[in-house]
mmCIF file with all atom_site columns, N, CA and C in Angstrom:
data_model
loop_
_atom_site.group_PDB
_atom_site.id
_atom_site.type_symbol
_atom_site.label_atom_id
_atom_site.label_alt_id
_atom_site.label_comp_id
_atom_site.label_asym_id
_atom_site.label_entity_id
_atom_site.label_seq_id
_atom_site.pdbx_PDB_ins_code
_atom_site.Cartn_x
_atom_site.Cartn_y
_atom_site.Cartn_z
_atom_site.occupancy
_atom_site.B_iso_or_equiv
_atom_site.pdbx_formal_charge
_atom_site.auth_seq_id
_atom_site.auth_comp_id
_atom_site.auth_asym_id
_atom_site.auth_atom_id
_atom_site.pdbx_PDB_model_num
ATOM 1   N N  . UNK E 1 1  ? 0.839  -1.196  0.000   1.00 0.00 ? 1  UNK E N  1
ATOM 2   C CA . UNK E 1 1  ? 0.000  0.000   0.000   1.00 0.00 ? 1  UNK E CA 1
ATOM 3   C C  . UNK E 1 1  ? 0.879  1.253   0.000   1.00 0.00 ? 1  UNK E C  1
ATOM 4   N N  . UNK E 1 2  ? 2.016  0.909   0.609   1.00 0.00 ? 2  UNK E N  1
ATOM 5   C CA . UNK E 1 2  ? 3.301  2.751   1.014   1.00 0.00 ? 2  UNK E CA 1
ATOM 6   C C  . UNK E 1 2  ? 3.529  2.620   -0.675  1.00 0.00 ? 2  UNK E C  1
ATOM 7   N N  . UNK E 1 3  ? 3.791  1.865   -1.392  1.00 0.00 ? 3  UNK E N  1
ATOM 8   C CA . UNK E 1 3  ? 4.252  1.777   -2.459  1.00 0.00 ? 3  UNK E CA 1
ATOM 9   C C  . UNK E 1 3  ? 3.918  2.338   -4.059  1.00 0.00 ? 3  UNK E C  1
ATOM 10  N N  . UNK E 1 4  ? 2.602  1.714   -3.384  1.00 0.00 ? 4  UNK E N  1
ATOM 11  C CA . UNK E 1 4  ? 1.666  2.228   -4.635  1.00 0.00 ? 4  UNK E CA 1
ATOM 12  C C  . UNK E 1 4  ? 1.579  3.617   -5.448  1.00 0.00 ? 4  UNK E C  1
ATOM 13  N N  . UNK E 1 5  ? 1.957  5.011   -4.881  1.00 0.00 ? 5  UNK E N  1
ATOM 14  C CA . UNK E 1 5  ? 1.752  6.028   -5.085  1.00 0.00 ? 5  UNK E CA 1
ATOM 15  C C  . UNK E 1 5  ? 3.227  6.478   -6.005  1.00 0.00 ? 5  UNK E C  1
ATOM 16  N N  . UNK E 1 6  ? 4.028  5.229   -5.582  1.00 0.00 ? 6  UNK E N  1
ATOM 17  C CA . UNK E 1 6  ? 5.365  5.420   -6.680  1.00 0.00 ? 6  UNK E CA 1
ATOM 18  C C  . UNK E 1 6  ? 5.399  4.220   -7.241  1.00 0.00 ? 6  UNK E C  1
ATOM 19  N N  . UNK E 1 7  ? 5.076  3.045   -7.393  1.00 0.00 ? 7  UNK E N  1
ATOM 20  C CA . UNK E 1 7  ? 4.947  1.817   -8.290  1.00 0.00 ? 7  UNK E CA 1
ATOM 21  C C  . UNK E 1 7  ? 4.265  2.438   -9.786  1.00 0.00 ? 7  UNK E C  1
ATOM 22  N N  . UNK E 1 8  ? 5.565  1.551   -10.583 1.00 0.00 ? 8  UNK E N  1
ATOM 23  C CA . UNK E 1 8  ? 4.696  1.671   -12.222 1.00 0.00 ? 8  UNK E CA 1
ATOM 24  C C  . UNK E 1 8  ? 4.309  0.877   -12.371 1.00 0.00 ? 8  UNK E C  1
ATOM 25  N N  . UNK E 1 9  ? 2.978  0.158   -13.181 1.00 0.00 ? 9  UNK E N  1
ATOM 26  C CA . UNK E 1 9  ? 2.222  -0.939  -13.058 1.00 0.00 ? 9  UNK E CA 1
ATOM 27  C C  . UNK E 1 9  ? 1.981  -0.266  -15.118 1.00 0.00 ? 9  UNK E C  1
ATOM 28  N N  . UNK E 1 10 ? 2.095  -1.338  -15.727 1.00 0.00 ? 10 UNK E N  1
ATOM 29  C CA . UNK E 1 10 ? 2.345  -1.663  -16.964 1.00 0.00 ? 10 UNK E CA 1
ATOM 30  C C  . UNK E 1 10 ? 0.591  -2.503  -17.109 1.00 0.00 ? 10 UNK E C  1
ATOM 31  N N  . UNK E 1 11 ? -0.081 -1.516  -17.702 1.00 0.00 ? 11 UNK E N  1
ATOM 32  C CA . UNK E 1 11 ? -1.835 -2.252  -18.225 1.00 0.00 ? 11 UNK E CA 1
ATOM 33  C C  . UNK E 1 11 ? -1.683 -3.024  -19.720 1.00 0.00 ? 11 UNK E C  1
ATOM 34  N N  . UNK E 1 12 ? -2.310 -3.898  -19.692 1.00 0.00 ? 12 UNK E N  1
ATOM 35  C CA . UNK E 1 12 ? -2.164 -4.810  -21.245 1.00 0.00 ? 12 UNK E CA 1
ATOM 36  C C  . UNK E 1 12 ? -2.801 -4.032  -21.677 1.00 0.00 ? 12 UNK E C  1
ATOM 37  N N  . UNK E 1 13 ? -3.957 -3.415  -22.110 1.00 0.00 ? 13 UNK E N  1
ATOM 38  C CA . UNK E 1 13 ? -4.327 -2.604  -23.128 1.00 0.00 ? 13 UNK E CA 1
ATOM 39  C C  . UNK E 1 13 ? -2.994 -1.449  -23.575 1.00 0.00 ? 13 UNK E C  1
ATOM 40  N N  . UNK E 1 14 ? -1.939 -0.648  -22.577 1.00 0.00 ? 14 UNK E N  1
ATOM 41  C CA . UNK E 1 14 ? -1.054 -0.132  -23.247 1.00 0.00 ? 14 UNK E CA 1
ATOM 42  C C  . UNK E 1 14 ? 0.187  -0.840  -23.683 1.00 0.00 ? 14 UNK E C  1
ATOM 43  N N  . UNK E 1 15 ? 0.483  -2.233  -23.093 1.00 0.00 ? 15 UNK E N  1
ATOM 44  C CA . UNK E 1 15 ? 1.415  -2.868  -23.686 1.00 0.00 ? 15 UNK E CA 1
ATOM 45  C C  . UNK E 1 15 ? 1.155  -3.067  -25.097 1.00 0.00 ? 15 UNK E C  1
ATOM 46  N N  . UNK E 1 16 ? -0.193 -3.800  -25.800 1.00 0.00 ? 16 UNK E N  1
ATOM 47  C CA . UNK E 1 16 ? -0.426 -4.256  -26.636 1.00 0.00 ? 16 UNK E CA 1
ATOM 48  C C  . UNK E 1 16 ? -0.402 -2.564  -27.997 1.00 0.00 ? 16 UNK E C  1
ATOM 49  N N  . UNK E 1 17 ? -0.401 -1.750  -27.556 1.00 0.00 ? 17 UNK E N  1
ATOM 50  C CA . UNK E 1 17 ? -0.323 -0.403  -28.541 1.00 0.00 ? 17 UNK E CA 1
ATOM 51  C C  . UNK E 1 17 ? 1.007  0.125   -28.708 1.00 0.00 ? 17 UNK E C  1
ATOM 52  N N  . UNK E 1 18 ? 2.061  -0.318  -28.189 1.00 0.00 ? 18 UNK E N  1
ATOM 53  C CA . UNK E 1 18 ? 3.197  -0.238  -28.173 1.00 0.00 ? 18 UNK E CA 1
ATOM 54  C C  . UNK E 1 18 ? 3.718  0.090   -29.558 1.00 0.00 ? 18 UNK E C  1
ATOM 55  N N  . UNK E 1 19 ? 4.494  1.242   -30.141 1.00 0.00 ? 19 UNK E N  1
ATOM 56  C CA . UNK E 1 19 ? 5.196  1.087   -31.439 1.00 0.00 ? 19 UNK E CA 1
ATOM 57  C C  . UNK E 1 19 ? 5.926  -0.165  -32.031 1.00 0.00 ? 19 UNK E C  1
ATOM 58  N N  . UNK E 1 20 ? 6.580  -0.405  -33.122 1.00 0.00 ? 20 UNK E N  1
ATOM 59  C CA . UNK E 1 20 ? 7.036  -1.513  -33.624 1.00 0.00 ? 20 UNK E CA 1
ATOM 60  C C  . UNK E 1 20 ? 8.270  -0.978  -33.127 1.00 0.00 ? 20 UNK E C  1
ATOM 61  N N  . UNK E 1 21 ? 8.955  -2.394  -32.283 1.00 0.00 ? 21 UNK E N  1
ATOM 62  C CA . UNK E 1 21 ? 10.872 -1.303  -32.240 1.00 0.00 ? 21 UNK E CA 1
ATOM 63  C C  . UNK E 1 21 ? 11.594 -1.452  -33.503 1.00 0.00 ? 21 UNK E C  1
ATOM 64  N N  . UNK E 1 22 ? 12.367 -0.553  -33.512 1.00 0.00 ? 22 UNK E N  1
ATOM 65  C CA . UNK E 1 22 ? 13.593 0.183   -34.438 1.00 0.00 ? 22 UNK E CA 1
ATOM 66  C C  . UNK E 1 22 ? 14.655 -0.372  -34.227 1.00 0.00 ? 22 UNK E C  1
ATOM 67  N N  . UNK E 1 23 ? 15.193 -1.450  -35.154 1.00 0.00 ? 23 UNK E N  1
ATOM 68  C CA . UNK E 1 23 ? 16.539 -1.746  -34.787 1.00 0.00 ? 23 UNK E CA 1
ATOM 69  C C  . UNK E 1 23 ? 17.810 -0.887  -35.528 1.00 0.00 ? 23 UNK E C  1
ATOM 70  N N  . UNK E 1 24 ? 18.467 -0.165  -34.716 1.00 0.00 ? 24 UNK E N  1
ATOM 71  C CA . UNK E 1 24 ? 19.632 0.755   -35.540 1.00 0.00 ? 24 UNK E CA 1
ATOM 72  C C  . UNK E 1 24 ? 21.195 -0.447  -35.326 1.00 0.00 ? 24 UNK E C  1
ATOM 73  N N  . UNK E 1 25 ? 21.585 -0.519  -36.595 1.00 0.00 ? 25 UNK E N  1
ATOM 74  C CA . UNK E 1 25 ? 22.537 -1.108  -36.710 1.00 0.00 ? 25 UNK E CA 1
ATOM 75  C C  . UNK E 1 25 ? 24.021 -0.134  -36.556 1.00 0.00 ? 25 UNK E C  1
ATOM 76  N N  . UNK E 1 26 ? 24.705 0.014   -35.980 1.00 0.00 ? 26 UNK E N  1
ATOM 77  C CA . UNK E 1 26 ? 26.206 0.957   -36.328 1.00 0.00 ? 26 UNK E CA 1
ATOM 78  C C  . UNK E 1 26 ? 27.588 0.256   -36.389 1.00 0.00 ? 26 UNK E C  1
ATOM 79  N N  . UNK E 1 27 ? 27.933 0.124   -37.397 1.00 0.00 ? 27 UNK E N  1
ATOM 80  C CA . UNK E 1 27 ? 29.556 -0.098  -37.242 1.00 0.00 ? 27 UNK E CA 1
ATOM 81  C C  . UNK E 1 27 ? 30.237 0.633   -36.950 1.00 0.00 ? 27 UNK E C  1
ATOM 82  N N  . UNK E 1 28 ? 31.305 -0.210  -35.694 1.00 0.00 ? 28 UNK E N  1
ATOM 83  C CA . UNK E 1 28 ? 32.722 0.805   -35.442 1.00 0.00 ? 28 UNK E CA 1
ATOM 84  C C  . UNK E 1 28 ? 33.403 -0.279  -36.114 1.00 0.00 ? 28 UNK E C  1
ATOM 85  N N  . UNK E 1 29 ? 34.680 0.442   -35.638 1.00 0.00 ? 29 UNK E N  1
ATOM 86  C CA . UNK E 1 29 ? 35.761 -0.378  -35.527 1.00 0.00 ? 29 UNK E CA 1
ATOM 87  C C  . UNK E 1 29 ? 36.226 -1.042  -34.203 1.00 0.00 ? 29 UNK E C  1
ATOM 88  N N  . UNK E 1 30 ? 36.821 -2.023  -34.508 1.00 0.00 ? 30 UNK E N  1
ATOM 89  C CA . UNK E 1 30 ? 37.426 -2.863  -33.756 1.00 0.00 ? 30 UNK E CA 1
ATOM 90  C C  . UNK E 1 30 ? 38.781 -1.978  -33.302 1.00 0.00 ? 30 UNK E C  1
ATOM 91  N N  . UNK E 1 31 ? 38.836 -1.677  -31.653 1.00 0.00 ? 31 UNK E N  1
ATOM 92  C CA . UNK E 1 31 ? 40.192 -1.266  -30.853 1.00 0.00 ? 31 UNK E CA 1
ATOM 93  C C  . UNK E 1 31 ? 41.524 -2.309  -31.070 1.00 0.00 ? 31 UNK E C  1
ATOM 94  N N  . UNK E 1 32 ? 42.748 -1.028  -30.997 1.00 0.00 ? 32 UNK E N  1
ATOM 95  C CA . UNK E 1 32 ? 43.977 -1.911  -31.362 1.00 0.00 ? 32 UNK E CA 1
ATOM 96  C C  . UNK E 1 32 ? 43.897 -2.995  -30.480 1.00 0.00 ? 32 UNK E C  1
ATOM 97  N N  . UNK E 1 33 ? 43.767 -3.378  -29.461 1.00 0.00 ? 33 UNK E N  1
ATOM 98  C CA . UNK E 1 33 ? 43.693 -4.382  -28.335 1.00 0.00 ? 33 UNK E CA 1
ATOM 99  C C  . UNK E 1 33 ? 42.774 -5.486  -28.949 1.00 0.00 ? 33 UNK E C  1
ATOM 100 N N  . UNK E 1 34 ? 41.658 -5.129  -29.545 1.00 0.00 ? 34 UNK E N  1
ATOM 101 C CA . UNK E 1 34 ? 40.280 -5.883  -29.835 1.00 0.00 ? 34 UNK E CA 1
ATOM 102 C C  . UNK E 1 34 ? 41.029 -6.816  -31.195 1.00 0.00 ? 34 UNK E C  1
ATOM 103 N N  . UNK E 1 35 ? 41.582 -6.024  -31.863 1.00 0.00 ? 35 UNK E N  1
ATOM 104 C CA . UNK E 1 35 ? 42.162 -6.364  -33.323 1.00 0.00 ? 35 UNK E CA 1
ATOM 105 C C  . UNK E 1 35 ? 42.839 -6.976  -33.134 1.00 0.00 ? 35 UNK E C  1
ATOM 106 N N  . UNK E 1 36 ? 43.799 -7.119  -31.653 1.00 0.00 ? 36 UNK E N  1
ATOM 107 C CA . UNK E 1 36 ? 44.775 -8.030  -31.550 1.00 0.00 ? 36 UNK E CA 1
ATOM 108 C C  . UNK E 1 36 ? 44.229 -9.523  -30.951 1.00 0.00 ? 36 UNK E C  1
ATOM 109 N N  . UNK E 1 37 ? 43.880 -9.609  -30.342 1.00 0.00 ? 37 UNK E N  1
ATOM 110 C CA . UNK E 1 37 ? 42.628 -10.813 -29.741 1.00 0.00 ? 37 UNK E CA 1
ATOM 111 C C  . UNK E 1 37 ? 42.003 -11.461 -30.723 1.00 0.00 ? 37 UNK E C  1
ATOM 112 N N  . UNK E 1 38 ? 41.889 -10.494 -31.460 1.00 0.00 ? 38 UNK E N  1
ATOM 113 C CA . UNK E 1 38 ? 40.500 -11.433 -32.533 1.00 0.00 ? 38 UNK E CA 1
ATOM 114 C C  . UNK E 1 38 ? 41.578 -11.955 -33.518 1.00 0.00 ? 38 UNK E C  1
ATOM 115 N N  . UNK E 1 39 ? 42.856 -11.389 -33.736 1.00 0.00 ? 39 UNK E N  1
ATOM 116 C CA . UNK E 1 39 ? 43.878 -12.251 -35.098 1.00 0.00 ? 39 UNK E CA 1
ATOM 117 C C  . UNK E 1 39 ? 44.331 -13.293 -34.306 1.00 0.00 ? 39 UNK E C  1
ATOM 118 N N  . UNK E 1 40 ? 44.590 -13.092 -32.872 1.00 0.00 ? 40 UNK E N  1
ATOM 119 C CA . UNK E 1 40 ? 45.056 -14.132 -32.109 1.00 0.00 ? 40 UNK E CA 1
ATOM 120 C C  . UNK E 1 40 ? 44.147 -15.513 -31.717 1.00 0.00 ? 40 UNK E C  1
ATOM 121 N N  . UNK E 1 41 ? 42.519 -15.440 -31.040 1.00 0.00 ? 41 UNK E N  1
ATOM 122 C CA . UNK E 1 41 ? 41.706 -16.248 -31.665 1.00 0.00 ? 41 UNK E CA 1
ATOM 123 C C  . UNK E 1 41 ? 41.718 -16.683 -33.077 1.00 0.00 ? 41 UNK E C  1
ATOM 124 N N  . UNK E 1 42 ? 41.545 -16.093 -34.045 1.00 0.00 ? 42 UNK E N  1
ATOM 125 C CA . UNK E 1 42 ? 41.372 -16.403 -34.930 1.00 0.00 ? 42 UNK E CA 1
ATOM 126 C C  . UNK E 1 42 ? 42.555 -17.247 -35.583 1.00 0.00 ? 42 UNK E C  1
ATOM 127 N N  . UNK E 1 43 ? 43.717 -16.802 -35.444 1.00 0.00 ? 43 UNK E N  1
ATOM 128 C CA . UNK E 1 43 ? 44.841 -17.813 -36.109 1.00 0.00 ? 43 UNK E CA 1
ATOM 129 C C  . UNK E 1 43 ? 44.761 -18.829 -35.032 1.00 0.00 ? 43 UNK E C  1
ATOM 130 N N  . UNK E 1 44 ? 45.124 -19.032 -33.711 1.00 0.00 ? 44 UNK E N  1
ATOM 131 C CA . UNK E 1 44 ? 45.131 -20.557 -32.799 1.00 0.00 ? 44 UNK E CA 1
ATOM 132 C C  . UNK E 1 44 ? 43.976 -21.240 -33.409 1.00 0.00 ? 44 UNK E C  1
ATOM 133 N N  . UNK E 1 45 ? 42.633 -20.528 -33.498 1.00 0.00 ? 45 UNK E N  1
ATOM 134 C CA . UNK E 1 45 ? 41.571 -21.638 -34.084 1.00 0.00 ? 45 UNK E CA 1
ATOM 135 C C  . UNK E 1 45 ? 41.298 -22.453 -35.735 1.00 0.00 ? 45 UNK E C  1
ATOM 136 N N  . UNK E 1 46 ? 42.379 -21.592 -36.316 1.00 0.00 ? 46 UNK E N  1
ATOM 137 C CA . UNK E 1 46 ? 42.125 -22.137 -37.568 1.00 0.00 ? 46 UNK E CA 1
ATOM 138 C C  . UNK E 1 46 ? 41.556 -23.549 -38.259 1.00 0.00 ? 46 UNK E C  1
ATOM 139 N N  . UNK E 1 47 ? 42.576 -24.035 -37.219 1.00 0.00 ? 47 UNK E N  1
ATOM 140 C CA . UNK E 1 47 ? 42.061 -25.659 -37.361 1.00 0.00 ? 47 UNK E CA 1
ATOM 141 C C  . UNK E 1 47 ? 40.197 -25.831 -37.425 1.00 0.00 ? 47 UNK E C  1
ATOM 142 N N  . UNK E 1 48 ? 40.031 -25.223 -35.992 1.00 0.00 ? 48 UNK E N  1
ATOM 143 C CA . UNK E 1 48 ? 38.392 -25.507 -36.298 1.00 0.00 ? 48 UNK E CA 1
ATOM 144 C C  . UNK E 1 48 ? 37.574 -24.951 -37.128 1.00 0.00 ? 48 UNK E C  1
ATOM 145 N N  . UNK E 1 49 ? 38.034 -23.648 -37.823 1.00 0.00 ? 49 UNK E N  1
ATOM 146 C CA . UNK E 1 49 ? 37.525 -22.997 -38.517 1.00 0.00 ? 49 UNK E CA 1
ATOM 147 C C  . UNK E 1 49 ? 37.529 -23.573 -39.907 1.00 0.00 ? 49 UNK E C  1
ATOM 148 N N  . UNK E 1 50 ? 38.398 -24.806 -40.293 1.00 0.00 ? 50 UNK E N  1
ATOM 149 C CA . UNK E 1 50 ? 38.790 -25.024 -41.500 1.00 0.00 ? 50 UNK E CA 1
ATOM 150 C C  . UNK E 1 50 ? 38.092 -26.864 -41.493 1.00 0.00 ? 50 UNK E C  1
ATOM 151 N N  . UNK E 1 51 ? 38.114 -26.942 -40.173 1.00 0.00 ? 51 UNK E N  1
ATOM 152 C CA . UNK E 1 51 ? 37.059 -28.466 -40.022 1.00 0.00 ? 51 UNK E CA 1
ATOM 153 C C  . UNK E 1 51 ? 35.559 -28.477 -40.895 1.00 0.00 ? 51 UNK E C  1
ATOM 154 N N  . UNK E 1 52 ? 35.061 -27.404 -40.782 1.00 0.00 ? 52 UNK E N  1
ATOM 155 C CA . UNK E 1 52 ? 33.428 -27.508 -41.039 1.00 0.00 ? 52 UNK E CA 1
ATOM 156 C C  . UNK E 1 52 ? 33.104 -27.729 -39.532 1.00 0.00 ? 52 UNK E C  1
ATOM 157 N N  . UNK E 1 53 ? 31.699 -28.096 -40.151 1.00 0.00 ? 53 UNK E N  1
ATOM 158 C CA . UNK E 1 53 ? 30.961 -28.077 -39.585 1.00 0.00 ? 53 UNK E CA 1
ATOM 159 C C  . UNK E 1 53 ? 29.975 -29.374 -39.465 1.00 0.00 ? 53 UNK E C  1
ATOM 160 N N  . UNK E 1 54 ? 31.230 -30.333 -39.563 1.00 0.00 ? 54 UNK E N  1
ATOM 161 C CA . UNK E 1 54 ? 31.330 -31.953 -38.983 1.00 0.00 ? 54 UNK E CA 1
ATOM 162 C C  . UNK E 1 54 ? 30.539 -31.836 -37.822 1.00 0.00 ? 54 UNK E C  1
ATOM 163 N N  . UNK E 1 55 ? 29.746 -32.980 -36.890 1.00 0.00 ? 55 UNK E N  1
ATOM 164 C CA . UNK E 1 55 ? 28.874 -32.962 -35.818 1.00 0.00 ? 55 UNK E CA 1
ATOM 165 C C  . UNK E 1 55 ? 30.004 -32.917 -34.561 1.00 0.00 ? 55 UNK E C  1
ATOM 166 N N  . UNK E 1 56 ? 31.346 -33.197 -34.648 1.00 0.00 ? 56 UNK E N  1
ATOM 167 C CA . UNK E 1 56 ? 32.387 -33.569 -33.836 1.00 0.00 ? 56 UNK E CA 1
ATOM 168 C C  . UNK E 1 56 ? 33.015 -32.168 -33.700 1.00 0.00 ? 56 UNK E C  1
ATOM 169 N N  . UNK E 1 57 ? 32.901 -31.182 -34.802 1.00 0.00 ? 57 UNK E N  1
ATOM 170 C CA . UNK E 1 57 ? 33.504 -29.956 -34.602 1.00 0.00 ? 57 UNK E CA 1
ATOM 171 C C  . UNK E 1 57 ? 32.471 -28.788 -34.164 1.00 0.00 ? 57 UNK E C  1
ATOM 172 N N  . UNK E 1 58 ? 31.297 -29.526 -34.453 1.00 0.00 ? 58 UNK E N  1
ATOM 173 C CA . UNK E 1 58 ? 30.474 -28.220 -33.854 1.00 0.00 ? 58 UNK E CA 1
ATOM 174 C C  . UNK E 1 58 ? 30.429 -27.493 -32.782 1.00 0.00 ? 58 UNK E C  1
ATOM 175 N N  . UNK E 1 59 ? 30.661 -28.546 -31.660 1.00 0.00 ? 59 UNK E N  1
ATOM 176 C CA . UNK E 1 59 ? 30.724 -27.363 -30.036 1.00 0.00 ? 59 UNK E CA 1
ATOM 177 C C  . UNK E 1 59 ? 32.082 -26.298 -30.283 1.00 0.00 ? 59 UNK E C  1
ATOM 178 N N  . UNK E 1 60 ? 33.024 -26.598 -31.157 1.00 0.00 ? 60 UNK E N  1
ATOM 179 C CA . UNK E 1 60 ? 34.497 -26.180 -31.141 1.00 0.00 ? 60 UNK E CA 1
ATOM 180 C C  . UNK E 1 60 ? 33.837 -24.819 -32.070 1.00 0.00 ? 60 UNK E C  1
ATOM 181 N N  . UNK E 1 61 ? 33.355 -24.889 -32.731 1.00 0.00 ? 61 UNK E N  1
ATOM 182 C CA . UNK E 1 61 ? 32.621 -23.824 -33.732 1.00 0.00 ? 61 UNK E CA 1
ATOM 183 C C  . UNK E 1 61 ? 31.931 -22.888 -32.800 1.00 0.00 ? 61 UNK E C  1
ATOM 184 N N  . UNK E 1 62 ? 31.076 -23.240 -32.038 1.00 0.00 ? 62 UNK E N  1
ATOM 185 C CA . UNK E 1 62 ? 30.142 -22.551 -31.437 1.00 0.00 ? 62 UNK E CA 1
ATOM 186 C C  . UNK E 1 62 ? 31.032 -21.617 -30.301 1.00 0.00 ? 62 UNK E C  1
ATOM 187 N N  . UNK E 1 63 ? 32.047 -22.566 -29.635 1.00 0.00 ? 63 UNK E N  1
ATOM 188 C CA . UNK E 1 63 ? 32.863 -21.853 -28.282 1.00 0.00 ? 63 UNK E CA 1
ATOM 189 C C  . UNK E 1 63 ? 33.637 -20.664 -29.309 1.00 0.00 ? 63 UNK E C  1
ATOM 190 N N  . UNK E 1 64 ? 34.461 -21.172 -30.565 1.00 0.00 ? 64 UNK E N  1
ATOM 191 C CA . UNK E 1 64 ? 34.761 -20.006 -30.968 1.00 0.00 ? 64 UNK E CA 1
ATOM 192 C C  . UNK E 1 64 ? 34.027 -19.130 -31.510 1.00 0.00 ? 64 UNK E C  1
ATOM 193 N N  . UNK E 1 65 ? 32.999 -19.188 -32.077 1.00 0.00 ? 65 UNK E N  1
ATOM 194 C CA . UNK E 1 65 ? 31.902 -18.001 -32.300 1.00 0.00 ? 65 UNK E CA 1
ATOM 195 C C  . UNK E 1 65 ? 31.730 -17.289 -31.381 1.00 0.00 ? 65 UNK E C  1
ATOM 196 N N  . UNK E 1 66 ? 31.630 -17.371 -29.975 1.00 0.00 ? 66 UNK E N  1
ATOM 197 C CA . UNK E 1 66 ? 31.343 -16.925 -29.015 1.00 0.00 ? 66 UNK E CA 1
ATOM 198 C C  . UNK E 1 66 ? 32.571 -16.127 -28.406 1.00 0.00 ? 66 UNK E C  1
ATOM 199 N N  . UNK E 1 67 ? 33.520 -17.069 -28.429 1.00 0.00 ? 67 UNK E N  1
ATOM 200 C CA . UNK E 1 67 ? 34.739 -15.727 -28.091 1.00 0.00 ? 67 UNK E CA 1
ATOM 201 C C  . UNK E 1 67 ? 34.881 -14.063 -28.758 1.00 0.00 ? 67 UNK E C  1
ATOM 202 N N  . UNK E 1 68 ? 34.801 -14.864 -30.220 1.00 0.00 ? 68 UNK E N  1
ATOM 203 C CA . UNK E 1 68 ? 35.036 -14.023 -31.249 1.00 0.00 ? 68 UNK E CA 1
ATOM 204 C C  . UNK E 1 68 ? 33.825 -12.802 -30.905 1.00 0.00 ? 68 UNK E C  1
ATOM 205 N N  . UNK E 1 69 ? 32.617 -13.095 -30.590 1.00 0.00 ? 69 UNK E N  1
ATOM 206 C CA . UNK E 1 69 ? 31.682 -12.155 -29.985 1.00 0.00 ? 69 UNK E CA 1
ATOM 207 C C  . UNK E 1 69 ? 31.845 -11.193 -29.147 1.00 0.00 ? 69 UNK E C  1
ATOM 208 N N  . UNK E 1 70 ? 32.608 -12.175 -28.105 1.00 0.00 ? 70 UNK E N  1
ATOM 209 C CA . UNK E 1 70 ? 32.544 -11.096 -26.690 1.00 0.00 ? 70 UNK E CA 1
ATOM 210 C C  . UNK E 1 70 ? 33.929 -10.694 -26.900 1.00 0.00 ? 70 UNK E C  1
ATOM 211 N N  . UNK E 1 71 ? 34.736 -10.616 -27.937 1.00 0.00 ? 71 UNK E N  1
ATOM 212 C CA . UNK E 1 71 ? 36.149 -9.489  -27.999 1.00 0.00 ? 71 UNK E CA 1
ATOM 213 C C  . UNK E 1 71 ? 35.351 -8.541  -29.017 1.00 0.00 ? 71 UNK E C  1
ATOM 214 N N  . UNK E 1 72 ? 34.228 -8.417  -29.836 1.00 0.00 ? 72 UNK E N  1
ATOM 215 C CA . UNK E 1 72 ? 33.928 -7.288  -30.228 1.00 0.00 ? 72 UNK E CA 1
ATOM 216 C C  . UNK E 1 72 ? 32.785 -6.429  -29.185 1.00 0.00 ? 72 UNK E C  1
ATOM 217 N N  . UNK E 1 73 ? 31.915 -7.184  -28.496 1.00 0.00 ? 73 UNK E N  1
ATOM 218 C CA . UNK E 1 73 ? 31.170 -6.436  -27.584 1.00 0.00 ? 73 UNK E CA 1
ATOM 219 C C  . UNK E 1 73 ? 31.704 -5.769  -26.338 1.00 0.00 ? 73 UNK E C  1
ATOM 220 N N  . UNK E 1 74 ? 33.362 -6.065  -26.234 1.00 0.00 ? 74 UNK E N  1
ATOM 221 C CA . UNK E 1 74 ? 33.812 -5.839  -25.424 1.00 0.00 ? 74 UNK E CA 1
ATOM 222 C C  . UNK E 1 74 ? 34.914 -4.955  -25.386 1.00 0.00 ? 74 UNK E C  1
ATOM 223 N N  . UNK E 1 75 ? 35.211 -3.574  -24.789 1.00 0.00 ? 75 UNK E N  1
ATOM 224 C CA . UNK E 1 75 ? 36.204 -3.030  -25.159 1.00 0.00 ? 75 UNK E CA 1
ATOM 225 C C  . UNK E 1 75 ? 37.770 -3.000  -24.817 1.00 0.00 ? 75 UNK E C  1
#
């Protein structure tokens, strides 16, 4: 009840009128540090990168996809 007078409470009739979201895409560049990580992943993994995408290489695919991710989301 103390709460109420500052609680936001979200009604389905205004959820459902909601605009369509906007996805904005931007490229940067990749930081000298970032650039160095990602040639360095990228050359140690070659091997898996050059396997395919055999059922035996797939988790090896996926862990490096994922590195390779979080050295660009990351500064």
């Amino acid at each position: 009840e103390a709460l109420k007078p500052i609680l936001l409470r979200r009604m389905k009739e205004d959820v459902e009128q909601l605009p369509e979201k906007e996805e904005v895409i931007i490229w940067v560049e990749l930081t000298r540090e970032q650039r160095a990580y990602y040639k360095g992943l990228y050359n140690k993994e070659i091997g898996t990168l050059l396997g395919g995408t055999s059922s035996k290489n797939l988790p090896n695919l996926r862990n490096l996809a994922m590195e390779l991710r979080k050295v660009c989301n990351h500064p």
